[in-house]
CSV table of C-alpha atoms in Angstrom, one decimal:
chain,number,residue,atom,x,y,z
Y,1,MET,CA,64.0,11.0,102.3
Y,2,LEU,CA,66.7,11.9,99.8
Y,3,PHE,CA,69.4,11.3,102.4
Y,4,LEU,CA,67.9,7.9,103.3
Y,5,ALA,CA,67.6,7.0,99.6
Y,6,ILE,CA,71.3,7.8,98.9
Y,7,LYS,CA,72.4,6.0,102.1
Y,8,ASN,CA,70.4,2.9,101.1
Y,9,LEU,CA,71.8,3.1,97.5
Y,10,VAL,CA,75.4,3.2,98.5
Y,11,GLN,CA,75.1,0.6,101.1
Y,12,GLU,CA,75.9,-2.1,98.6
Y,13,LYS,CA,78.5,-0.7,96.3
Y,14,THR,CA,78.5,-3.7,93.9
Y,15,ARG,CA,74.7,-3.4,93.3
Y,16,LEU,CA,75.1,0.4,92.8
Y,17,LEU,CA,77.9,-0.2,90.4
Y,18,ILE,CA,75.8,-2.6,88.3
Y,19,SER,CA,72.9,-0.2,88.3
Y,20,VAL,CA,75.0,2.8,87.3
Y,21,GLY,CA,76.9,0.7,84.8
Y,22,GLY,CA,73.8,-0.5,83.1
Y,23,VAL,CA,72.4,3.0,82.7
Y,24,ALA,CA,75.8,4.3,81.5
Y,25,PHE,CA,76.2,1.6,78.8
Y,26,SER,CA,72.7,2.4,77.5
Y,27,VAL,CA,73.4,6.2,77.4
Y,28,LEU,CA,76.8,5.5,75.7
Y,29,LEU,CA,75.0,3.4,73.0
Y,30,ILE,CA,72.2,5.9,72.3
Y,31,MET,CA,74.4,9.0,72.4
Y,32,SER,CA,77.1,7.5,70.1
Y,33,ILE,CA,74.6,6.5,67.4
Y,34,GLN,CA,72.7,9.8,67.7
Y,35,GLY,CA,75.9,11.7,67.4
Y,36,LEU,CA,76.8,9.7,64.3
Y,37,TYR,CA,73.4,10.3,62.8
Y,38,GLN,CA,73.6,14.0,63.5
Y,39,GLY,CA,77.2,14.3,62.4
Y,40,TRP,CA,76.6,12.8,59.0
Y,41,SER,CA,73.3,14.8,58.6
Y,42,ASN,CA,75.1,18.1,59.1
Y,43,LYS,CA,78.4,17.4,57.5
Y,44,ILE,CA,77.2,16.2,54.1
Y,45,GLY,CA,75.9,19.6,53.1
Y,46,GLU,CA,78.2,21.8,55.1
Y,47,TYR,CA,80.4,23.1,52.2
Y,48,ILE,CA,77.5,23.8,49.8
Y,49,ARG,CA,75.7,25.8,52.6
Y,50,THR,CA,78.7,28.1,52.9
Y,51,VAL,CA,78.8,29.0,49.2
Y,52,PRO,CA,77.5,32.6,48.9
Y,53,ALA,CA,74.5,32.6,46.5
Y,54,ASP,CA,70.8,33.3,46.5
Y,55,TYR,CA,70.4,31.1,43.4
Y,56,TRP,CA,72.4,28.4,41.7
Y,57,ILE,CA,72.0,28.8,37.9
Y,58,THR,CA,72.3,25.4,36.2
Y,59,GLN,CA,71.9,24.0,32.7
Y,60,THR,CA,68.3,23.2,32.1
Y,61,GLY,CA,67.4,19.9,33.8
Y,62,ALA,CA,70.4,19.8,36.1
Y,63,THR,CA,69.4,19.6,39.8
Y,64,ASP,CA,72.6,18.9,41.7
Y,65,MET,CA,76.4,18.8,41.4
Y,66,PHE,CA,76.9,15.1,41.1
Y,67,HIS,CA,74.3,13.2,39.1
Y,68,THR,CA,73.1,15.6,36.4
Y,69,PRO,CA,75.9,17.4,34.4
Y,70,SER,CA,75.6,21.1,34.0
Y,71,VAL,CA,77.8,23.0,31.5
Y,72,LEU,CA,77.1,26.6,30.7
Y,73,PRO,CA,78.9,29.0,28.3
Y,74,LEU,CA,80.6,31.9,30.0
Y,75,THR,CA,78.4,34.2,27.8
Y,76,VAL,CA,75.5,33.3,30.1
Y,77,ARG,CA,77.0,35.7,32.6
Y,78,ASP,CA,76.2,38.6,30.2
Y,79,PHE,CA,72.6,37.5,30.2
Y,80,LEU,CA,72.4,37.1,33.9
Y,81,THR,CA,73.9,40.5,34.8
Y,82,GLY,CA,71.4,42.1,32.4
Y,83,VAL,CA,68.4,40.6,34.3
Y,84,PRO,CA,66.7,43.3,36.4
Y,85,GLY,CA,67.3,42.6,40.1
Y,86,VAL,CA,70.5,40.6,39.7
Y,87,ALA,CA,73.4,42.0,41.8
Y,88,THR,CA,76.2,39.6,40.9
Y,89,ALA,CA,76.6,36.5,38.7
Y,90,LYS,CA,79.8,34.5,39.3
Y,91,PRO,CA,81.0,31.3,37.5
Y,92,PHE,CA,81.5,28.2,39.7
Y,93,SER,CA,83.3,25.3,38.2
Y,94,GLY,CA,83.7,21.9,39.7
Y,95,ARG,CA,83.6,18.2,38.7
Y,96,ARG,CA,84.1,14.8,40.2
Y,97,VAL,CA,87.5,13.3,39.4
Y,98,ALA,CA,88.8,9.9,40.4
Y,99,PHE,CA,92.5,9.0,40.8
Y,100,ALA,CA,94.5,6.1,42.2
Y,101,HIS,CA,96.7,6.5,45.2
Y,102,ASN,CA,98.6,3.7,46.9
Y,103,GLY,CA,96.5,1.2,45.0
Y,104,LYS,CA,93.2,2.7,46.1
Y,105,ASP,CA,90.7,4.7,44.0
Y,106,ILE,CA,90.0,8.2,45.6
Y,107,ASN,CA,87.1,10.4,44.5
Y,108,LEU,CA,87.5,14.2,44.7
Y,109,TYR,CA,85.2,16.9,43.5
Y,110,VAL,CA,87.7,19.4,42.3
Y,111,ILE,CA,86.6,23.1,42.5
Y,112,ALA,CA,88.2,26.1,40.9
Y,113,ASP,CA,89.3,28.5,43.6
Y,114,ASP,CA,88.6,31.6,41.7
Y,115,THR,CA,90.3,34.4,43.7
Y,116,GLU,CA,89.5,37.0,41.0
Y,117,ASN,CA,85.7,36.5,41.5
Y,118,ASN,CA,86.1,35.5,45.2
Y,119,VAL,CA,84.3,32.2,44.7
Y,120,GLY,CA,85.2,28.5,45.1
Y,121,ALA,CA,87.3,28.8,48.3
Y,122,PRO,CA,87.2,26.1,51.0
Y,123,ALA,CA,84.8,26.5,53.8
Y,124,ARG,CA,87.7,26.6,56.2
Y,125,VAL,CA,91.4,25.6,56.0
Y,126,VAL,CA,92.7,23.9,59.2
Y,127,GLU,CA,96.3,23.3,58.2
Y,128,GLY,CA,98.7,24.5,55.5
Y,129,LYS,CA,98.0,27.2,52.9
Y,130,ALA,CA,94.6,28.9,52.7
Y,131,VAL,CA,94.9,29.5,49.0
Y,132,PRO,CA,96.5,27.1,46.6
Y,133,ASP,CA,99.2,28.3,44.1
Y,134,LYS,CA,99.6,27.0,40.6
Y,135,GLY,CA,100.3,23.2,40.7
Y,136,GLU,CA,98.9,22.8,44.3
Y,137,ILE,CA,95.7,21.4,45.7
Y,138,ILE,CA,93.9,21.6,49.0
Y,139,ILE,CA,92.1,18.4,50.1
Y,140,ASP,CA,89.7,17.6,53.0
Y,141,ARG,CA,91.4,16.5,56.2
Y,142,VAL,CA,89.2,13.3,56.5
Y,143,VAL,CA,90.5,12.0,53.2
Y,144,ALA,CA,94.1,13.1,54.0
Y,145,ARG,CA,94.0,11.1,57.3
Y,146,SER,CA,92.2,8.0,55.9
Y,147,GLU,CA,94.4,7.8,52.9
Y,148,ASN,CA,97.6,9.0,54.6
Y,149,ILE,CA,98.1,11.9,52.3
Y,150,ARG,CA,100.4,14.5,53.8
Y,151,ILE,CA,101.0,18.2,53.1
Y,152,GLY,CA,103.8,18.2,50.5
Y,153,ASP,CA,102.8,14.9,48.9
Y,154,THR,CA,102.1,14.9,45.2
Y,155,ILE,CA,99.0,13.2,43.9
Y,156,PRO,CA,97.9,12.5,40.3
Y,157,VAL,CA,94.7,14.3,39.3
Y,158,ALA,CA,93.4,13.8,35.8
Y,159,GLY,CA,96.8,13.5,34.3
Y,160,ARG,CA,98.3,16.3,36.4
Y,161,GLU,CA,100.7,16.1,39.3
Y,162,LEU,CA,99.4,18.4,42.1
Y,163,LYS,CA,101.2,19.1,45.4
Y,164,VAL,CA,99.0,19.0,48.5
Y,165,SER,CA,99.4,22.4,50.1
Y,166,GLY,CA,96.7,22.3,52.8
Y,167,TYR,CA,93.8,20.6,54.6
Y,168,SER,CA,90.3,21.9,54.7
Y,169,GLU,CA,87.2,20.8,56.7
Y,170,GLY,CA,83.5,20.7,55.9
Y,171,GLY,CA,83.8,19.1,52.4
Y,172,TYR,CA,83.6,15.4,53.1
Y,173,ILE,CA,80.5,13.6,51.7
Y,174,LEU,CA,81.2,9.9,52.6
Y,175,SER,CA,82.1,8.6,49.1
Y,176,PHE,CA,84.1,11.6,48.0
Y,177,SER,CA,85.2,15.0,49.2
Y,178,PHE,CA,85.7,18.5,47.8
Y,179,ALA,CA,89.2,19.6,46.8
Y,180,PHE,CA,90.4,23.1,45.7
Y,181,ALA,CA,92.9,24.0,42.9
Y,182,THR,CA,93.6,27.3,41.2
Y,183,LYS,CA,91.3,28.5,38.5
Y,184,ASP,CA,93.9,27.7,35.8
Y,185,ASP,CA,94.6,24.2,37.2
Y,186,ALA,CA,90.9,23.4,37.7
Y,187,GLU,CA,90.0,24.5,34.1
Y,188,SER,CA,92.8,22.3,32.8
Y,189,ILE,CA,91.5,19.3,34.9
Y,190,LEU,CA,87.9,19.9,34.2
Y,191,GLN,CA,88.5,20.8,30.5
Y,192,LEU,CA,85.9,23.6,30.3
Y,193,PRO,CA,87.3,26.1,27.7
Y,194,GLY,CA,84.9,29.0,27.5
Y,195,ALA,CA,82.4,27.4,29.9
Y,196,THR,CA,81.6,26.7,33.5
Y,197,ASN,CA,79.3,24.4,35.4
Y,198,PHE,CA,77.2,26.9,37.4
Y,199,PHE,CA,76.7,30.5,38.0
Y,200,LEU,CA,76.1,31.9,41.5
Y,201,VAL,CA,73.6,34.7,41.5
Y,202,THR,CA,72.9,37.1,44.3
Y,203,VAL,CA,69.8,39.4,44.2
Y,204,LYS,CA,69.8,43.1,45.0
Y,205,ASP,CA,68.5,44.1,48.4
Y,206,GLY,CA,64.8,44.8,48.4
Y,207,THR,CA,64.2,43.0,45.1
Y,208,ASP,CA,61.6,40.2,44.8
Y,209,ALA,CA,63.8,37.1,44.5
Y,210,ALA,CA,61.1,34.9,43.0
Y,211,GLY,CA,60.5,37.5,40.4
Y,212,VAL,CA,64.2,37.6,39.5
Y,213,ALA,CA,64.2,33.8,39.2
Y,214,SER,CA,61.2,33.9,36.9
Y,215,ARG,CA,63.0,36.4,34.6
Y,216,ILE,CA,66.1,34.2,34.6
Y,217,GLU,CA,64.2,31.1,33.7
Y,218,ALA,CA,62.6,32.9,30.8
Y,219,ASN,CA,65.8,31.8,29.1
Y,220,PRO,CA,65.1,28.1,28.2
Y,221,ALA,CA,68.8,27.2,28.5
Y,222,VAL,CA,69.0,27.7,32.3
Y,223,ASP,CA,67.2,26.9,35.6
Y,224,ALA,CA,67.4,29.0,38.7
Y,225,ILE,CA,67.5,26.9,41.9
Y,226,THR,CA,67.3,28.5,45.4
Y,227,LYS,CA,70.3,27.9,47.6
Y,228,GLU,CA,68.2,26.0,50.1
Y,229,ARG,CA,66.7,23.8,47.4
Y,230,PHE,CA,70.2,23.2,45.8
Y,231,VAL,CA,71.6,22.1,49.2
Y,232,GLU,CA,68.7,19.8,49.7
Y,233,ASN,CA,69.0,18.3,46.2
Y,234,ASN,CA,72.7,17.4,46.9
Y,235,THR,CA,72.4,16.2,50.5
Y,236,ASN,CA,69.4,14.0,49.7
Y,237,ILE,CA,71.6,11.9,47.5
Y,238,VAL,CA,73.6,10.9,50.5
Y,239,ARG,CA,70.9,11.2,53.1
Y,240,ASP,CA,68.5,8.9,51.2
Y,241,THR,CA,71.3,6.3,50.7
Y,242,PHE,CA,73.1,6.1,54.0
Y,243,LEU,CA,71.2,7.9,56.8
Y,244,PRO,CA,68.1,5.5,56.8
Y,245,ILE,CA,70.5,2.8,57.8
Y,246,ILE,CA,71.9,4.9,60.7
Y,247,LEU,CA,68.3,5.8,61.7
Y,248,VAL,CA,67.3,2.2,62.0
Y,249,LEU,CA,70.4,1.5,64.1
Y,250,LEU,CA,69.5,4.6,66.2
Y,251,LEU,CA,66.0,3.3,66.8
Y,252,ILE,CA,67.3,-0.2,67.7
Y,253,GLY,CA,69.9,1.5,70.0
Y,254,ILE,CA,67.2,3.5,71.8
Y,255,ALA,CA,65.0,0.4,72.2
Y,256,VAL,CA,67.9,-1.6,73.6
Y,257,GLY,CA,69.2,1.2,75.8
Y,258,MET,CA,65.8,1.9,77.3
Y,259,THR,CA,65.2,-1.8,77.9
Y,260,VAL,CA,68.5,-2.1,79.7
Y,261,ILE,CA,67.8,0.9,81.8
Y,262,GLY,CA,64.3,-0.4,82.7
Y,263,LEU,CA,65.5,-3.8,83.6
Y,264,THR,CA,68.5,-2.5,85.6
Y,265,ILE,CA,66.4,-0.2,87.7
Y,266,PHE,CA,63.5,-2.7,88.0
Y,267,THR,CA,65.9,-5.5,89.2
Y,268,SER,CA,67.7,-3.2,91.6
Y,269,THR,CA,64.4,-2.1,93.1
Y,270,ILE,CA,63.1,-5.7,93.5
Y,271,GLU,CA,66.4,-6.7,95.2
Y,272,LYS,CA,65.8,-4.1,97.9
Y,273,ALA,CA,62.5,-5.6,98.9
Y,274,ARG,CA,63.8,-6.6,102.3
Y,275,GLU,CA,65.1,-3.1,103.0
Y,276,TYR,CA,61.8,-1.6,102.0
Y,277,GLY,CA,59.9,-4.0,104.3
Y,278,VAL,CA,62.1,-2.9,107.2
Y,279,LEU,CA,61.2,0.7,106.4
Y,280,LYS,CA,57.5,-0.1,106.5
Y,281,ALA,CA,58.1,-2.0,109.8
Y,282,ILE,CA,59.5,1.2,111.4
Y,283,GLY,CA,56.6,3.3,110.3
Y,284,VAL,CA,57.4,4.6,106.9
Y,285,SER,CA,54.2,5.4,105.0
Y,286,ASN,CA,53.6,4.2,101.4
Y,287,ARG,CA,54.0,7.7,100.1
Y,288,GLN,CA,57.4,8.0,101.8
Y,289,LEU,CA,58.3,4.6,100.4
Y,290,TYR,CA,57.5,5.7,96.9
Y,291,ALA,CA,59.6,8.8,97.4
Y,292,VAL,CA,62.6,6.7,98.6
Y,293,VAL,CA,62.4,4.3,95.7
Y,294,VAL,CA,62.0,7.0,93.0
Y,295,GLU,CA,64.9,9.1,94.5
Y,296,GLN,CA,67.1,6.0,94.4
Y,297,ALA,CA,66.2,5.3,90.8
Y,298,VAL,CA,66.7,8.9,89.8
Y,299,THR,CA,70.1,9.1,91.6
Y,300,ALA,CA,71.2,5.9,89.8
Y,301,ALA,CA,69.9,7.2,86.5
Y,302,VAL,CA,71.7,10.6,86.9
Y,303,LEU,CA,75.0,9.0,87.9
Y,304,GLY,CA,74.7,6.5,85.0
Y,305,TYR,CA,73.9,9.3,82.6
Y,306,LEU,CA,76.9,11.4,83.6
Y,307,VAL,CA,79.2,8.4,83.3
Y,308,GLY,CA,77.6,7.4,80.0
Y,309,ALA,CA,77.8,10.9,78.5
Y,310,ALA,CA,81.4,11.3,79.5
Y,311,LEU,CA,82.2,7.9,77.9
Y,312,ALA,CA,80.4,8.8,74.8
Y,313,LEU,CA,82.5,12.0,74.3
Y,314,ALA,CA,85.7,10.0,75.0
Y,315,VAL,CA,84.7,7.1,72.7
Y,316,ASN,CA,83.6,9.3,69.9
Y,317,ALA,CA,86.8,11.4,70.0
Y,318,ALA,CA,88.9,8.2,70.1
Y,319,ALA,CA,87.0,6.6,67.3
Y,320,GLY,CA,87.2,9.8,65.2
Y,321,ASN,CA,91.0,9.7,65.6
Y,322,TYR,CA,91.4,6.1,64.4
Y,323,VAL,CA,88.6,6.2,61.8
Y,324,PRO,CA,88.4,9.7,60.2
Y,325,GLU,CA,85.0,8.8,58.5
Y,326,PHE,CA,83.5,8.4,62.0
Y,327,ILE,CA,82.0,11.9,62.1
Y,328,THR,CA,79.9,12.6,65.2
Y,329,GLU,CA,78.2,15.7,66.6
Y,330,ILE,CA,76.6,15.6,70.1
Y,331,ARG,CA,74.3,18.6,70.4
Y,332,TRP,CA,73.0,20.0,73.7
Y,333,PHE,CA,69.5,19.3,72.5
Y,334,ASP,CA,70.3,15.6,72.0
Y,335,ALA,CA,72.1,15.4,75.4
Y,336,ALA,CA,68.9,17.0,77.0
Y,337,TRP,CA,66.4,14.6,75.5
Y,338,ILE,CA,68.5,11.5,76.2
Y,339,PHE,CA,68.8,12.7,79.8
Y,340,GLY,CA,65.0,13.2,80.0
Y,341,VAL,CA,64.3,9.8,78.5
Y,342,THR,CA,66.8,8.2,80.9
Y,343,VAL,CA,65.2,9.7,84.0
Y,344,VAL,CA,61.6,9.0,82.9
Y,345,MET,CA,62.5,5.4,82.1
Y,346,ALA,CA,64.2,5.0,85.5
Y,347,VAL,CA,61.2,6.4,87.3
Y,348,VAL,CA,58.7,4.3,85.5
Y,349,SER,CA,60.8,1.1,86.0
Y,350,SER,CA,61.0,1.8,89.7
Y,351,LEU,CA,57.3,2.5,90.1
Y,352,LEU,CA,56.2,-0.8,88.6
Y,353,PRO,CA,57.7,-3.0,91.4
Y,354,VAL,CA,57.1,-0.5,94.2
Y,355,ARG,CA,53.4,-1.0,93.8
Y,356,ARG,CA,53.8,-4.5,95.0
Y,357,LEU,CA,56.3,-3.5,97.6
Y,358,ALA,CA,53.8,-1.1,99.1
Y,359,ARG,CA,51.6,-4.0,99.9
Y,360,ILE,CA,54.3,-5.9,101.7
Y,361,ASP,CA,53.5,-7.1,105.2
Y,362,PRO,CA,56.6,-6.3,107.3
Y,363,ALA,CA,56.1,-9.5,109.2
Y,364,GLU,CA,56.6,-11.5,106.0
Y,365,VAL,CA,59.9,-9.7,105.4
Y,366,PHE,CA,61.2,-10.7,108.8
Y,367,ARG,CA,59.9,-14.3,108.5
Y,368,ALA,CA,61.9,-14.5,105.2
């Protein structure tokens, strides 16, 4: 039956092209929007996830890096290292800074790359120097591409001229991005004499982490926030603002895509009514007829899926080159569920008309 189904399917190439094209367009639409949703979901918290800490220590009431300011005197480190169960307590300084470049306002979150304490380094450097020297800054590649800032260019940051020495990845959060300067330059920009914004605390192995946090919070001047909670606090700011819009577009895309797949397969099945009537006239049973129709639908769906998936990869890559903010990530899991939904929709759409075709009198087909 599979051979007969494929032979019948390729008999009219134009009809096959329309069927495969309809499925491919739908897969392209769904996979692209899903990739955009997944890309933004993962990227917005990528850098914060890489920061090595069990707890972020903040000024009391501060919950994130952006909306609630946190300034702690460096003497808090003495208190933290004296708490039983604390292995290390390292200062982490960073603040949002805006500057004008080529007539546009650019927002950076400048972080002190503290090589002495091994904290504040970029998640990964993809081009240029891995560690900035005095008077230099490493910026995110997305910002560099979108604002046409090249390695070697000088940019004004809080009254200082800093030379761009490298590009990093993983620090872009839509409306701003992380940038990295030396500890001395950052302290000059952030103006934090004798203070820092946060402390990163790690807990000794085998120690009750919750107990350590309770002992730290016995000091009314600080809060201890788990790394997971701190990441969530920061990513929710962006996730709650932008991602619901993408999620609505994704749901619309799925609905449109599934409708197109269903109509495409449904129409192509109906158009082959005469061929199915001929099959019945030569003795093909209804069960065999169902098998032929479903196999044709699945074949068209698989071909359309493969073409659509390939187009999605190509389109996303091309869009990312021209629009750096177009960050997508297509996971194997997403590719699998889109494939499953495509095949199921094709099968269901083919079974609806075939119930009527099964009752066709072959004589009516020949009279038509």
